[in-house]
Coordinates of C-alpha atoms and ligand atoms in Angstrom, one line a residue:
M1 CA 27.6 16.2 5.7
S2 CA 23.8 15.7 5.6
A3 CA 22.3 12.2 5.5
V4 CA 20.7 11.2 2.2
A5 CA 16.9 11.0 2.6
K6 CA 15.6 7.5 2.5
R7 CA 13.0 6.4 0.0
V8 CA 10.0 4.6 1.3
I9 CA 7.7 2.3 -0.7
T10 CA 4.4 0.7 0.3
F11 CA 1.7 -1.3 -1.5
G12 CA -2.0 -1.7 -1.2
T13 CA -5.4 -1.5 -2.8
F14 CA -6.6 1.6 -0.8
D15 CA -10.2 1.1 -2.0
V16 CA -13.0 3.2 -0.4
F17 CA -10.3 5.4 1.1
H18 CA -10.5 5.6 4.9
V19 CA -8.6 7.0 7.9
G20 CA -6.7 3.7 8.4
H21 CA -5.2 4.1 4.9
L22 CA -4.3 7.7 5.6
K23 CA -2.6 6.9 8.9
L24 CA -0.6 4.1 7.3
L25 CA 0.6 6.4 4.6
E26 CA 1.4 9.3 7.0
R27 CA 3.5 6.9 9.2
A28 CA 5.2 5.4 6.2
R29 CA 6.2 8.9 4.9
E30 CA 7.6 9.8 8.3
R31 CA 10.1 7.0 7.9
G32 CA 12.0 8.7 5.1
G33 CA 12.2 11.6 2.7
S34 CA 9.8 10.4 0.1
L35 CA 7.0 7.9 -0.3
T36 CA 6.1 5.9 -3.4
V37 CA 2.9 3.9 -3.4
G38 CA 2.2 0.8 -5.5
V39 CA -1.6 0.8 -5.9
S40 CA -2.8 -2.8 -6.5
S41 CA -4.5 -3.3 -9.9
D42 CA -8.2 -4.3 -10.1
D43 CA -7.2 -7.9 -11.2
L44 CA -4.6 -8.2 -8.4
N45 CA -7.2 -7.2 -5.8
Y46 CA -9.5 -9.8 -7.2
D47 CA -6.7 -12.4 -6.8
K48 CA -5.9 -11.3 -3.2
K49 CA -9.5 -10.7 -1.9
G50 CA -11.9 -12.4 -4.3
R51 CA -13.7 -9.2 -5.3
Y52 CA -13.1 -6.2 -7.6
P53 CA -12.6 -2.8 -5.9
V54 CA -15.4 -0.3 -5.7
Y55 CA -13.2 2.4 -7.2
D56 CA -11.2 1.2 -10.2
Q57 CA -7.4 1.4 -10.4
A58 CA -7.2 4.7 -12.3
E59 CA -9.5 6.4 -9.7
R60 CA -7.5 4.9 -6.7
M61 CA -4.2 6.0 -8.2
L62 CA -5.6 9.5 -8.7
L63 CA -6.8 9.7 -5.1
I64 CA -3.6 8.3 -3.5
G65 CA -1.4 10.4 -5.8
A66 CA -3.1 13.6 -4.7
L67 CA -2.2 13.2 -1.0
R68 CA 0.3 15.5 0.5
V69 CA 2.3 12.6 2.0
V70 CA 2.6 10.7 -1.3
D71 CA 5.3 11.6 -3.8
G72 CA 4.5 9.1 -6.5
V73 CA 2.2 6.2 -7.5
F74 CA 2.4 3.3 -9.8
L75 CA 0.3 0.3 -10.6
E76 CA 1.2 -2.9 -8.7
E77 CA 0.2 -5.7 -11.1
S78 CA 1.6 -8.8 -9.2
L79 CA 2.7 -9.6 -5.7
E80 CA 5.6 -11.6 -7.2
Q81 CA 7.1 -8.5 -8.8
K82 CA 7.7 -6.7 -5.4
R83 CA 11.4 -7.2 -5.7
D84 CA 11.5 -5.6 -9.2
Y85 CA 9.3 -2.7 -8.0
I86 CA 11.6 -2.0 -5.0
I87 CA 14.7 -2.0 -7.2
E88 CA 13.0 0.1 -10.0
H89 CA 11.9 2.7 -7.5
E90 CA 15.2 2.6 -5.6
A91 CA 13.4 2.2 -2.3
D92 CA 15.4 1.9 0.9
I93 CA 12.5 0.9 3.2
L94 CA 9.4 -1.2 2.5
V95 CA 6.5 -0.4 4.8
M96 CA 3.5 -2.7 5.1
G97 CA 0.6 -2.9 7.6
D98 CA 1.0 -5.7 10.1
D99 CA -1.7 -7.8 8.4
W100 CA 1.3 -8.7 6.2
S101 CA 3.7 -9.4 9.1
G102 CA 6.6 -11.6 8.2
K103 CA 5.4 -12.1 4.6
F104 CA 8.0 -9.8 3.0
N105 CA 11.0 -10.6 5.2
Y106 CA 12.6 -12.3 2.2
L107 CA 13.1 -8.8 0.7
S108 CA 15.3 -7.7 3.6
D109 CA 18.4 -8.4 1.5
I110 CA 17.6 -5.3 -0.7
C111 CA 15.8 -3.0 1.7
E112 CA 14.7 -2.5 5.3
V113 CA 11.3 -4.2 5.9
V114 CA 8.9 -2.5 8.4
Y115 CA 5.4 -3.6 9.5
L116 CA 3.3 -0.9 11.1
P117 CA 0.3 -1.7 13.3
R118 CA -3.1 -1.3 11.6
T119 CA -5.5 1.3 12.8
P120 CA -8.0 -0.6 14.9
A121 CA -11.7 -1.1 14.0
I122 CA -11.7 0.2 10.4
S123 CA -11.3 -1.5 7.0
T124 CA -12.6 -1.2 3.5
T125 CA -14.6 -4.3 4.1
A126 CA -16.2 -2.8 7.2
V127 CA -17.1 0.4 5.4
I128 CA -18.8 -1.5 2.6
E129 CA -20.7 -3.6 5.1
K130 CA -21.8 -0.5 7.0
I131 CA -23.1 1.1 3.8
R132 CA -24.8 -2.1 2.7
H133 CA -26.8 -2.6 5.9
Ligands
LIG201 N1 -4.4 -0.4 6.9 C1 -4.1 0.1 8.2 N2 -5.2 0.1 9.0 C2 -6.4 -0.2 8.7 C3 -6.7 -0.7 7.4 C4 -5.6 -0.8 6.5 O1 -3.0 0.4 8.5 N3 -7.4 -0.2 9.6 C5 -3.3 -0.5 5.9 C6 -3.0 -2.0 5.5 O2 -2.3 -2.7 6.5 C7 -2.2 -1.8 4.2 C8 -2.8 -0.5 3.7 O3 -3.5 0.1 4.7 O4 -0.9 -1.6 4.5 C9 -3.8 -0.8 2.5 O5 -4.8 -1.7 3.0 P1 -6.0 -2.3 2.2 O6 -5.9 -3.8 2.2 O7 -6.1 -1.6 0.9 O8 -7.2 -1.8 3.1 P2 -8.2 -2.6 4.0 O9 -9.1 -1.6 4.7 O10 -7.5 -3.6 4.9 O11 -9.0 -3.4 2.9 P3 -10.0 -4.7 3.0 O12 -11.0 -4.5 4.1 O13 -10.6 -4.8 1.6 O14 -9.1 -5.9 3.3

């Protein structure tokens, strides 16, 4: 009898796509048989980070959805809806970068919660600053 492939879900803005994003998505996908990504809406990113993304939500969803390691994308409109999104997408594993370490442990009653180490020395903010100066 073969084991049923687990469904992995992750969330993020993924603005100004960089190698840290790709590595996070690749490692998330390796945890199971499929990967669904909740791409944060422009307004949610403003709430989280105090600025609107460079690429709008439709562009970011197109880019993330085109990746080989990504099986599906949807728009994440609120952090408070994580539980609903996980249930809706029947996810078995929630993967987040360790900048969120501990923040989603309250969801471990419905899925496994895994925090992966961030790729050092790169971020959207750093890329924007590099281009600016
Ligand atoms: N991520 C990562 N390694 C990095 C940057 C991001 O693993 N160097 C992960 C985050 O932990 C998160 C996902 O990629 O799980 C999406 O991160 P996001 O916040 O969109 O990217 P950042 O580069 O961190 O953006 P910002 O600088 O705007 O905070």
